Structure formats: structure tokens, C-alpha cells
Amino acid sequence: ILQVSSKVKSSPTWYSASSFSSSVPTVKLFIGGKFVESKSDKWIDIHNPATNEVIGRVPQATKAEMDAAIASCKRAFPAWADTSVLSRQQVLLRYQQLIKENLKEIAKLITLEQGKTLADAEGDVFRGLQVVEHACSVTSLMMGETMPSITKDMDLYSYRLPLGVCAGIAPFNFPAMIPLWMFPMAMVCGNTFLMKPSERVPGATMLLAKLLQDSGAPDGTLNIIHGQHEAVNFICDHPDIKAISFVGSNKAGEYIFERGSRHGKRVQANMGAKNHGVVMPDANKENTLNQLVGAAFGAAGQRCMALSTAVLVGEAKKWLPELVEHAKNLRVNADQPGADLGPLITPQAKERVCNLIDSGTKEGASILLDGRKIKVKGYENGNFVGPTIISNVKPNMTCYKEEIFGPVLVVLETETLDEAIQIVNNNPYGNGTAIFTTNGATARKYAHLVDVGQVGVNVPIPVPLPMFSFTGSRSSFRGDTNFYGKQGIQFYTQLKTITSQWKEEDATLSSPAVVMPT
Ligand code: NAD
């Protein structure tokens, strides 16, 4: 798959080397079970973030292509919804096996297009795989409820039924995990699905689609379109789409939530974050510093659960110099063995992150470790920023208010836990947080008082396993039903409730029952 990068020796099904006169391969659409070349005249370059070399082009699908994809989803829906839940489960059981067998290949694609290290890319696939494995328990998850004998000879029961065609819009930072939060859960419930991957990292989704087809998913149950605003507007507006799953920035998420909801769709939107790690002076120091550094700088800080803000409480303030020493030891590189973090996704992302670091200096903070000037040997054109630590940060500073989404840890200090809680709850975002302490009562108090979706106690990146749900409060989430777990099943299904009467004796009414039944 890495051959796609510059010299295409053999094109995988979803890439084509032939449609442009240049040697840059193009990504296909997936419509009606076929990988098809787009007829679009609008294309977006895909770059390797470690080199900025153009490694492919992705089309902005035409209106006719998007219509064909939706028509395919719609055509496939009745038969797929009618397929027994056991048969749908079988497809997913084969799928989880194929993902395991191809995990390294998917990870290589992620590293190529997204830039994260290979080990981290494998983690990206693995966390998505866990959702697929969980979707295999659909036979329990989709059970309805029953209440026998609500009155004489009368029973009440409910079914969980699919909605129809659902759609997903994904971000660049988890090219495998986040699409896998979406279509496997939706499809195992009997929905068909239209996926729009991030235009910057389409490769993993395309390979995942091929594997799903190889697992026996019927043609049309999953369709893939590519593009940006037009594709997003098409999804928000199309009357045949019943529900939209979105993960990405607040700007896009709030827009999609409002536009999709206006058209009567269910929308779940997971959005931005500013995650605080609160460090108590009684914490295990070495463990905490390693956890903080790993969670702040891993994936170059491009995780919605990156621990991008440290709040040092009381005597823990003295740990700052050691925190810096731990961060200095991280190795910045591309897909090389031993690399701890890779590049940012685009030169624009690098520029934005550097500007936010600059703003810290201008607004009175101190840069204790500066990664702006880093050069990585052999990858001089890549979008690298080294680990950066900004201290003396105050809540009114730009570098605190904005989601930086880069390898930058901003550090605040407080005297008490109560002050730390106040800071966390005053921040507009409520995605993830962690407390580091050896005191159970402190941990319990923190977990109960913070208004944040995911809370870690001595766990820096508390992404819930898929039998739970990935949540988020305040500006980090719009909607009312979350991703995966029981909530995911709820999002992708609707209830039908049946009240049924079977009498042994003659049930003929002697006169019309005009009064409301009680
Ligand atoms: P993004 O919002 O730029 O892109 C996400 C998707 O929306 C893409 O498919 C893109 O094509 C589309 N899009 C982008 N701008 C749009 C616009 N103006 N109108 C309509 N559609 C648009 O996000 P990104 O940069 O790919 O991802 C990073 C963001 O995602 C960060 O803010 C991060 O915190 C967030 N994120 C959140 C979670 C979570 O679960 N809370 C998980 C991962 C990433």
C-alpha cells in the first residue's frame, strides 16, 4: 500500500493510477458495491504530512454520483433490514477477523496519509476494531422490551428497528477508529450507510470498505462519497438520510447539527476539546509525569482526548522542570522505528499551532520548551512541531481558550483542588479530563464535580471501551444520543411498540368502544 506514495507499482482496488496524465493516483468512490472512478472536475490533493509530497487525489463527488450513492443505499435497505440479525452478525464476525488480519496494512495507510507513528496507527485501528467486536453482540443489544398481561389477555412489547439510510462525516485524526464508530454499528442494526471520510485521509476507509465487502456485506449497504462542503450539504439536506453521525471541529459540527436537524434528521456531533490533567501533590510523580507527557504529545497532540492542559495543584507546581525534562526525551520523526510523535496534518495546521504558541509569549506566558524550530533529518519539508510546554498560562489567554490540536502542553497552577475544578468547569469544552492522585476521596470528589464526559483517575486518555459510550458535555457534543455502546444502538434504531390482545373466548365487541381505553 505504501507503494501508492510515489511510484505506483500495483494499484489497490480503490486507487487508480490511470485517470490523470500525472503519475498521482486517484481515490475512487464506492457505489453499489463497485469502486468507481469519479467524473468530477474538482479534486483535492492528499499529502504525506512527513514530506508534503502529493501522494494521491481525492474527488469532490458530483451531484449525480452522490445521488447514485444514496439511491444505492436506499435500494439496499429493505433487504438488509429484513436480513436476520444473526446473518448481519455473521458479516460483522467475519469483518472483525479481516480487520485483525489486515491491521498492519491499514495502519501503514494511516501513517502515510495522516502522519502518526506506525505503533500509534495500529492503536487507531485496534480501538475501531473493538467497536466492530462489540457490534457483534447485536443480538443482545437490539432486544426490545416486553410487559405481559397489561390487562386481561393483552401483552405489550417493543421492537428496535433500523431507521433507513444513515450517514457519517469523519475527521482526519483517527482515519480508522472514527469511521468504525459509525458504519458497523449502524449497519449491524439493519441500516444502510453513506460514509464521507475526511478528504485528507480517505485511504483507511476505502480499505475498510473493501474488507467489509469481502466479509459478505451486500452491495449497496455501504456507499462512500468524497468531498467537502458540497458533500456535507448534500448529506444534511437529502430527504432519504434519516440520521447523521459527525465527528470533527466545532465549526463544522455546529453547522451540520443545525442544518441536519432543520431537515428533520437525528444528528450526533462529537466536537472539539480542551482536556485538563489535574495533578495533585500526592500523585505518584514519575508515573504522572510520564502519563502527562504521553497524553499531551502522542499523535502530535492531534487527538480529541489529548491531555493538552496541565493544572498543577499546590506543591505539584515544583514538578515543572522535571515535566520539561520528560518531554525533551521524546523523539520526533516520521514513520521511523522508535518515533514518539510525527508531523501535523498540513503546513496550515503547523502555522496555526506556531501562531498560538506565539500568542502565549505575547500575552505574558513563558515558553519552557519550544518545538517551533525543530528539523527532522530526511524530512525537512514535513509539518513537524516538537513538544512545546507553555507555563504561567491564565484562563484569559488565547493559548488556553483555543483548542491547539498540536504537541503543546499549556500549564496552569492553583493552590487547591476546588480552584482546579472551577477552571475545568469554566472552560467551554467538556470532552475528557484526568486527575492524578493517590487519594481516593480526592479522586471521587473530582470525578463527581467536573462537568466532563470522560473522566480518568490516574488514566490520562480515558476513551471508554465500546460496551460503554463515548460522550462529551457542553461544547464538545451536540445531540442527545452518543456514539457506540447502548447509546449507539439507540441512535441507529427506532422503537415500535405493539399492544396485542388474544382472547380465548369470543372477543366480539357488542358496541363501539368510544371511550379512551384504560
Ligand atoms: P473538521 O471539522 O475540519 O473536519 C471534519 C469533517 O467535516 C471532514 O469530513 C470535513 O470534510 C468536514 N468539514 C470541515 N469543515 C467543514 C465546514 N466548514 N462545513 C462542512 N463540513 C466541513 O475536523 P478535523 O480537522 O478533520 O478534525 C479535528 C477536530 O475534530 C478537532 O477539533 C478534534 O477535537 C475533533 N475531534 C473530536 C472527537 C470527539 O470525539 N469529540 C474525535 C476526533 C476529533
XYZ file of C-alpha atoms and ligand atoms in Angstrom:
562
model
C 0.000 0.000 0.000
C 2.901 2.299 0.690
C 3.769 1.902 -2.967
C 0.976 4.360 -3.607
C 3.192 7.091 -2.183
C 5.251 7.908 -5.228
C 5.760 5.078 -7.663
C 2.613 3.086 -8.174
C 3.613 -0.480 -8.945
C 0.220 -2.042 -8.440
C -2.901 -0.066 -7.634
C -5.211 -1.342 -4.941
C -8.869 -1.582 -5.987
C -9.808 1.775 -4.540
C -6.893 3.705 -6.057
C -6.453 4.258 -9.732
C -3.275 5.306 -11.465
C -4.843 5.947 -14.817
C -7.249 8.851 -14.711
C -4.753 11.721 -14.648
C -1.950 12.341 -17.053
C 0.300 12.808 -13.995
C 1.533 9.786 -12.068
C -0.502 10.699 -8.978
C -3.101 8.040 -8.230
C -6.741 8.901 -7.593
C -9.092 7.574 -4.930
C -12.306 6.000 -6.182
C -15.855 6.246 -4.936
C -17.637 3.147 -3.635
C -21.114 2.951 -5.095
C -23.385 -0.067 -5.367
C -20.582 -2.456 -4.379
C -18.174 -1.121 -7.042
C -15.099 1.050 -6.720
C -15.717 3.643 -9.418
C -13.660 6.470 -10.837
C -15.256 9.869 -10.267
C -16.110 12.037 -13.268
C -15.589 15.148 -11.153
C -13.533 18.067 -12.389
C -12.793 19.096 -8.774
C -10.031 17.177 -6.988
C -8.213 17.634 -3.687
C -4.562 16.672 -3.211
C -3.657 14.196 -0.487
C -0.241 14.872 1.073
C 2.133 12.815 3.116
C 2.448 15.149 6.134
C 6.029 13.993 6.775
C 7.213 15.182 3.354
C 4.349 17.217 1.877
C 4.691 15.113 -1.238
C 1.372 14.722 -3.102
C 0.520 11.024 -2.803
C -2.938 10.962 -4.256
C -6.007 12.906 -5.252
C -9.487 12.586 -3.913
C -12.508 13.741 -5.921
C -15.254 16.063 -4.837
C -18.054 13.761 -5.925
C -20.515 15.203 -8.438
C -24.199 15.633 -7.617
C -25.016 12.702 -9.929
C -22.507 10.476 -8.107
C -23.869 11.441 -4.694
C -27.416 10.800 -5.936
C -26.306 7.387 -7.200
C -24.740 6.576 -3.806
C -27.914 7.481 -1.920
C -30.084 5.592 -4.407
C -27.878 2.554 -3.840
C -28.229 2.845 -0.036
C -31.984 3.224 -0.412
C -32.322 0.237 -2.757
C -30.278 -1.994 -0.471
C -32.145 -1.041 2.697
C -35.312 -3.207 2.605
C -33.472 -6.490 2.011
C -30.705 -5.665 4.518
C -33.219 -4.617 7.199
C -35.048 -7.876 6.524
C -31.880 -9.976 6.726
C -31.929 -11.861 10.005
C -29.998 -10.269 12.823
C -27.945 -13.482 13.041
C -26.874 -13.130 9.414
C -25.911 -9.498 9.900
C -23.940 -10.574 12.961
C -22.115 -13.181 10.828
C -20.959 -10.464 8.424
C -19.569 -8.470 11.347
C -17.892 -11.552 12.822
C -16.063 -12.113 9.528
C -15.299 -8.378 9.373
C -13.582 -8.236 12.761
C -11.401 -11.164 11.680
C -10.427 -9.476 8.390
C -9.623 -6.215 10.185
C -7.334 -8.135 12.561
C -5.609 -9.851 9.634
C -5.110 -6.512 7.821
C -4.434 -4.315 10.846
C -0.864 -3.549 9.889
C -1.793 -2.687 6.291
C -4.484 -0.271 7.448
C -2.024 1.247 9.920
C 0.571 1.809 7.175
C -2.009 3.725 5.156
C -2.839 5.853 8.176
C 0.820 6.712 8.752
C 1.248 7.592 5.109
C -1.739 9.923 4.870
C -2.122 11.164 8.439
C 1.452 11.124 9.766
C 1.020 9.382 13.134
C 3.643 6.800 14.047
C 3.049 3.206 12.971
C 2.561 1.993 16.546
C 0.013 4.731 17.163
C -1.709 4.000 13.847
C -2.083 0.371 14.930
C -3.765 1.651 18.093
C -6.116 3.715 15.908
C -7.220 0.572 14.035
C -7.380 -1.501 17.211
C -9.733 0.898 19.002
C -12.018 0.825 15.939
C -11.803 -2.955 15.798
C -13.084 -3.091 19.381
C -16.248 -1.296 18.267
C -16.720 -3.849 15.479
C -16.262 -6.652 18.007
C -18.844 -5.024 20.236
C -21.259 -4.634 17.311
C -21.134 -8.449 17.043
C -23.186 -8.596 20.249
C -26.086 -7.003 18.394
C -28.289 -9.993 19.182
C -28.438 -8.832 22.805
C -28.089 -5.124 22.165
C -31.059 -4.892 19.825
C -33.531 -6.652 22.094
C -36.736 -4.794 22.766
C -38.820 -4.939 25.937
C -41.905 -6.884 26.919
C -44.616 -6.495 29.522
C -47.046 -9.397 29.596
C -50.654 -9.164 30.838
C -51.001 -5.393 30.990
C -54.691 -6.166 31.177
C -56.691 -9.315 30.565
C -55.338 -11.242 27.553
C -53.245 -8.261 26.485
C -49.437 -8.022 26.126
C -47.171 -5.109 25.343
C -43.811 -5.400 23.610
C -41.379 -3.304 21.648
C -39.017 -3.903 18.739
C -35.848 -1.971 17.941
C -35.875 -1.330 14.209
C -33.399 0.318 11.833
C -34.014 3.874 10.631
C -33.169 3.511 6.926
C -30.209 5.272 5.324
C -27.752 6.820 7.794
C -24.651 8.900 7.010
C -21.262 9.597 8.583
C -18.856 12.536 8.266
C -15.403 11.863 9.750
C -12.344 13.937 10.773
C -8.713 13.440 9.763
C -7.230 12.478 13.109
C -8.474 8.888 13.500
C -8.805 7.611 9.924
C -9.853 4.083 11.005
C -11.300 4.336 14.514
C -13.887 7.019 13.879
C -15.422 5.612 10.672
C -15.544 2.318 12.624
C -17.568 4.066 15.356
C -20.115 4.774 12.651
C -20.969 2.343 9.856
C -20.513 -1.039 11.633
C -22.888 -0.027 14.463
C -25.412 1.438 12.037
C -25.261 -1.489 9.624
C -25.479 -4.270 12.175
C -28.780 -2.688 13.270
C -30.067 -3.098 9.683
C -29.415 0.402 8.318
C -27.542 1.118 5.139
C -24.824 3.748 5.279
C -23.336 6.610 3.295
C -19.828 7.448 4.516
C -17.865 10.612 3.794
C -14.338 10.177 5.139
C -12.059 13.126 5.750
C -10.787 14.284 2.358
C -7.266 14.334 3.845
C -7.146 10.657 4.847
C -9.548 8.588 2.732
C -7.302 5.515 2.321
C -8.115 3.665 5.556
C -11.862 3.997 4.988
C -11.506 2.660 1.449
C -9.564 -0.383 2.611
C -12.095 -0.915 5.419
C -14.892 -0.809 2.819
C -13.128 -3.466 0.734
C -12.759 -5.680 3.802
C -16.435 -5.221 4.657
C -17.368 -6.271 1.143
C -15.093 -9.303 1.474
C -16.920 -10.115 4.729
C -20.154 -10.510 2.794
C -21.895 -7.136 3.220
C -24.313 -6.965 0.270
C -23.748 -4.375 -2.479
C -25.203 -1.002 -1.584
C -25.249 -1.496 2.172
C -22.196 0.787 2.441
C -21.514 3.548 -0.078
C -18.663 6.059 0.050
C -18.533 9.549 -1.375
C -15.694 12.041 -1.113
C -15.681 15.805 -0.883
C -16.002 18.779 1.409
C -18.789 21.344 1.797
C -20.965 20.225 -1.110
C -20.919 16.611 0.054
C -21.683 17.736 3.615
C -24.583 19.939 2.482
C -25.885 17.102 0.339
C -25.914 14.806 3.399
C -27.576 17.425 5.635
C -30.312 18.156 3.101
C -31.122 14.824 1.472
C -34.605 13.637 2.473
C -33.631 9.952 2.289
C -30.999 10.277 5.033
C -32.506 9.697 8.472
C -29.517 10.199 10.773
C -26.062 11.806 10.643
C -23.041 10.915 12.758
C -20.402 13.652 12.786
C -17.013 13.889 14.453
C -14.754 16.906 13.933
C -14.361 20.582 14.759
C -16.971 22.811 16.367
C -17.226 24.998 13.303
C -18.302 22.114 11.084
C -20.175 20.205 13.799
C -22.431 23.040 14.880
C -23.226 23.806 11.246
C -24.012 20.165 10.458
C -26.059 19.726 13.632
C -28.192 22.750 12.814
C -28.583 22.085 9.106
C -29.267 18.359 9.545
C -31.712 18.916 12.423
C -33.546 21.538 10.383
C -34.174 18.816 7.821
C -35.662 16.531 10.462
C -32.697 14.206 10.920
C -31.197 12.773 14.061
C -27.709 14.244 14.424
C -24.964 13.296 16.855
C -21.933 15.592 16.725
C -18.728 14.970 18.682
C -16.583 18.074 18.532
C -13.580 19.918 19.936
C -11.845 19.666 23.262
C -9.506 21.237 25.786
C -8.716 18.397 28.160
C -7.258 19.154 31.588
C -4.963 16.890 33.575
C -5.205 17.917 37.235
C -2.056 16.942 39.145
C -2.331 16.659 42.942
C 0.847 16.825 45.049
C 0.138 13.343 46.462
C 0.245 11.746 42.997
C 2.885 9.181 42.044
C 5.295 11.681 40.473
C 7.158 9.555 37.937
C 4.006 7.851 36.740
C 2.129 11.137 36.455
C 4.859 12.932 34.509
C 5.102 10.058 32.037
C 1.303 9.917 31.680
C 1.065 13.675 31.117
C 3.823 13.781 28.548
C 2.496 10.745 26.658
C -1.052 12.086 26.555
C -0.085 15.660 25.662
C 2.353 14.879 22.845
C 1.328 11.449 21.494
C -0.112 11.670 17.957
C 1.457 15.172 17.925
C -1.423 16.320 20.127
C -3.907 15.658 17.320
C -6.323 13.666 19.460
C -9.627 14.953 20.723
C -8.638 13.295 24.021
C -5.088 14.727 24.097
C -4.338 15.999 27.590
C -3.413 19.469 26.353
C -3.712 21.377 29.636
C -1.995 20.561 32.934
C -3.283 22.072 36.167
C -0.612 21.699 38.853
C -2.099 21.925 42.318
C -0.116 23.130 45.380
C 3.321 21.539 45.745
C 2.934 19.767 42.375
C 3.986 23.110 40.833
C 7.566 22.170 41.705
C 7.442 19.303 39.201
C 7.510 21.632 36.218
C 11.271 21.356 35.466
C 11.037 17.550 35.534
C 7.990 17.649 33.271
C 10.066 19.578 30.754
C 12.913 17.038 31.012
C 10.494 14.169 30.312
C 9.104 15.972 27.259
C 12.592 16.692 25.891
C 13.280 12.984 25.666
C 10.528 12.338 23.123
C 11.699 11.503 19.621
C 10.052 13.397 16.765
C 10.160 11.622 13.414
C 8.121 10.227 10.545
C 7.371 6.511 10.073
C 10.733 5.550 11.598
C 11.141 2.916 14.321
C 11.262 4.474 17.772
C 9.495 7.700 16.816
C 7.210 9.020 19.559
C 5.391 11.612 17.531
C 5.074 12.524 13.883
C 4.126 15.632 11.931
C 0.978 17.755 11.937
C -1.509 17.164 9.176
C -0.843 20.244 6.998
C 1.517 23.250 6.750
C -1.520 25.396 7.690
C -2.024 23.349 10.859
C 1.662 23.859 11.717
C 1.382 27.598 11.117
C -1.756 27.806 13.279
C -0.090 25.903 16.137
C 3.039 28.113 15.945
C 0.866 31.252 15.974
C -0.901 30.014 19.098
C 2.489 29.417 20.766
C 3.490 32.985 19.735
C 0.296 34.311 21.292
C 1.354 32.772 24.618
C 4.591 34.789 24.588
C 2.774 37.978 23.604
C 0.164 37.571 26.328
C 2.673 37.021 29.160
C 3.112 33.238 29.385
C 6.555 31.557 29.422
C 7.730 29.032 26.816
C 9.682 26.416 28.777
C 10.157 24.067 25.825
C 9.872 25.322 22.264
C 9.272 22.918 19.389
C 8.678 25.516 16.676
C 12.098 25.339 15.038
C 12.510 21.576 15.002
C 14.073 19.981 11.905
C 13.742 16.267 11.285
C 16.627 14.787 9.303
C 15.460 13.379 5.999
C 12.033 15.008 6.381
C 12.924 18.689 6.171
C 9.693 19.558 4.329
C 7.391 17.877 6.849
C 4.929 19.680 9.117
C 6.804 18.897 12.331
C 6.475 20.751 15.613
C 8.370 19.410 18.610
C 6.921 19.073 22.124
C 6.219 22.524 23.500
C 5.412 23.497 27.091
C 3.919 26.880 27.977
C 3.747 27.816 31.658
C 2.276 30.764 33.583
C -0.841 30.380 31.480
C -4.025 32.164 32.611
C -7.569 31.267 31.561
C -7.992 34.513 29.583
C -5.040 33.782 27.262
C -5.632 32.742 23.649
C -3.442 29.625 24.001
C -5.762 28.456 26.798
C -9.055 29.398 25.186
C -8.376 27.817 21.767
C -8.093 24.102 21.042
C -4.479 24.000 19.807
C -4.540 20.471 18.331
C -0.766 20.200 18.264
C 2.059 18.975 20.548
C 1.641 21.825 23.004
C 1.005 21.482 26.728
C -0.231 24.613 28.488
C 0.306 24.670 32.248
C -1.816 26.448 34.837
C -1.283 26.474 38.579
C -3.728 26.540 41.500
C -3.496 26.287 45.271
C -6.467 23.945 45.758
C -8.470 21.194 44.117
C -11.584 23.383 44.269
C -9.882 26.055 42.173
C -8.787 23.405 39.673
C -12.362 22.120 39.382
C -13.579 25.651 38.813
C -11.099 26.124 35.970
C -12.132 22.858 34.302
C -15.836 23.643 34.594
C -15.433 27.226 33.342
C -13.762 26.022 30.142
C -16.327 25.778 27.339
C -15.316 22.229 26.372
C -16.223 19.054 28.270
C -14.682 16.180 26.343
C -12.116 14.481 28.594
C -10.141 15.094 31.755
C -7.924 13.212 34.211
C -6.895 13.584 37.810
C -3.627 12.214 39.176
C -3.722 11.430 42.883
C -3.197 8.628 45.391
C -6.150 9.796 47.484
C -9.442 8.023 46.733
C -11.591 10.741 48.278
C -9.889 13.419 46.163
C -10.390 11.338 43.022
C -14.026 10.688 43.878
C -14.734 14.355 44.547
C -13.140 15.344 41.244
C -14.990 12.714 39.222
C -18.296 13.806 40.726
C -17.864 17.562 40.388
C -16.354 18.003 36.928
C -18.788 18.532 34.084
C -16.852 16.495 31.529
C -17.873 13.440 29.503
C -14.849 11.192 30.040
C -13.008 11.271 33.367
C -9.777 9.385 34.060
C -8.438 8.645 37.529
C -4.708 8.110 37.025
C -5.687 7.299 33.422
C -4.673 10.084 31.046
C -6.766 9.214 27.974
C -9.970 7.658 29.314
C -11.593 6.710 25.988
C -14.416 4.375 27.047
C -14.456 0.806 25.805
C -17.283 0.206 23.338
C -19.658 -1.510 25.763
C -19.900 1.985 27.266
C -20.435 5.098 25.142
C -18.131 7.935 24.099
C -19.812 11.006 25.498
C -18.892 14.666 25.933
C -20.569 17.592 27.630
C -21.080 21.285 26.878
C -19.396 22.491 23.645
C -17.823 19.096 22.943
C -21.101 17.461 21.942
C -24.365 18.288 20.219
C -27.230 15.826 20.142
C -28.696 13.634 22.832
C -27.540 10.122 21.983
C -23.846 9.299 21.942
C -21.526 7.145 19.885
C -21.293 3.365 20.335
C -22.332 1.215 23.322
C -26.036 1.071 24.165
C -26.403 4.706 23.128
C -25.031 3.933 19.674
C -27.656 1.236 19.172
C -30.296 3.678 20.379
C -29.099 6.309 17.911
C -29.340 3.977 14.930
C -32.705 2.406 15.812
C -36.278 3.439 16.470
C -38.800 1.715 18.669
C -42.040 0.163 17.544
C -44.377 -0.772 20.389
C -47.062 -3.399 19.891
C -50.114 -3.805 22.102
C -51.649 -7.157 21.382
C -54.777 -8.887 22.578
C -55.534 -12.605 22.060
C -58.640 -13.892 23.833
C -59.588 -17.500 24.041
C -63.312 -16.720 24.274
C -65.240 -14.777 21.677
C -63.748 -11.249 21.562
C -66.512 -9.615 19.553
C -67.427 -6.168 20.926
C -71.146 -5.678 21.371
C -70.919 -1.906 20.752
C -68.274 0.627 19.613
C -65.679 1.362 22.301
C -65.676 5.152 22.081
C -64.062 5.837 25.436
C -60.254 6.066 25.660
C -59.109 2.550 26.702
C -57.768 2.434 30.263
P -13.066 19.259 10.562
O -14.294 19.769 11.229
O -12.223 20.214 9.804
O -13.480 18.094 9.524
C -14.370 17.065 9.885
C -15.262 16.749 8.701
O -16.107 17.860 8.425
C -14.491 16.445 7.429
O -15.072 15.326 6.803
C -14.618 17.718 6.609
O -14.703 17.453 5.218
C -15.912 18.318 7.099
N -15.850 19.800 7.163
C -14.789 20.550 7.534
N -15.119 21.863 7.545
C -16.396 21.938 7.182
C -17.317 23.021 7.034
N -16.961 24.293 7.253
N -18.578 22.732 6.643
C -18.945 21.465 6.444
N -18.119 20.402 6.561
C -16.868 20.619 6.935
O -12.222 18.496 11.676
P -10.784 17.867 11.523
O -9.796 18.974 11.435
O -10.784 16.827 10.454
O -10.645 17.116 12.940
C -10.135 17.735 14.086
C -11.252 18.150 15.036
O -12.065 17.028 15.356
C -10.724 18.644 16.373
O -11.479 19.765 16.768
C -10.967 17.482 17.322
O -11.107 17.821 18.672
C -12.241 16.940 16.769
N -12.443 15.546 17.154
C -13.373 15.277 18.106
C -13.566 13.979 18.529
C -14.574 13.657 19.577
O -14.958 12.502 19.701
N -15.034 14.639 20.351
C -12.806 12.945 17.966
C -11.872 13.259 16.985
C -11.695 14.569 16.577
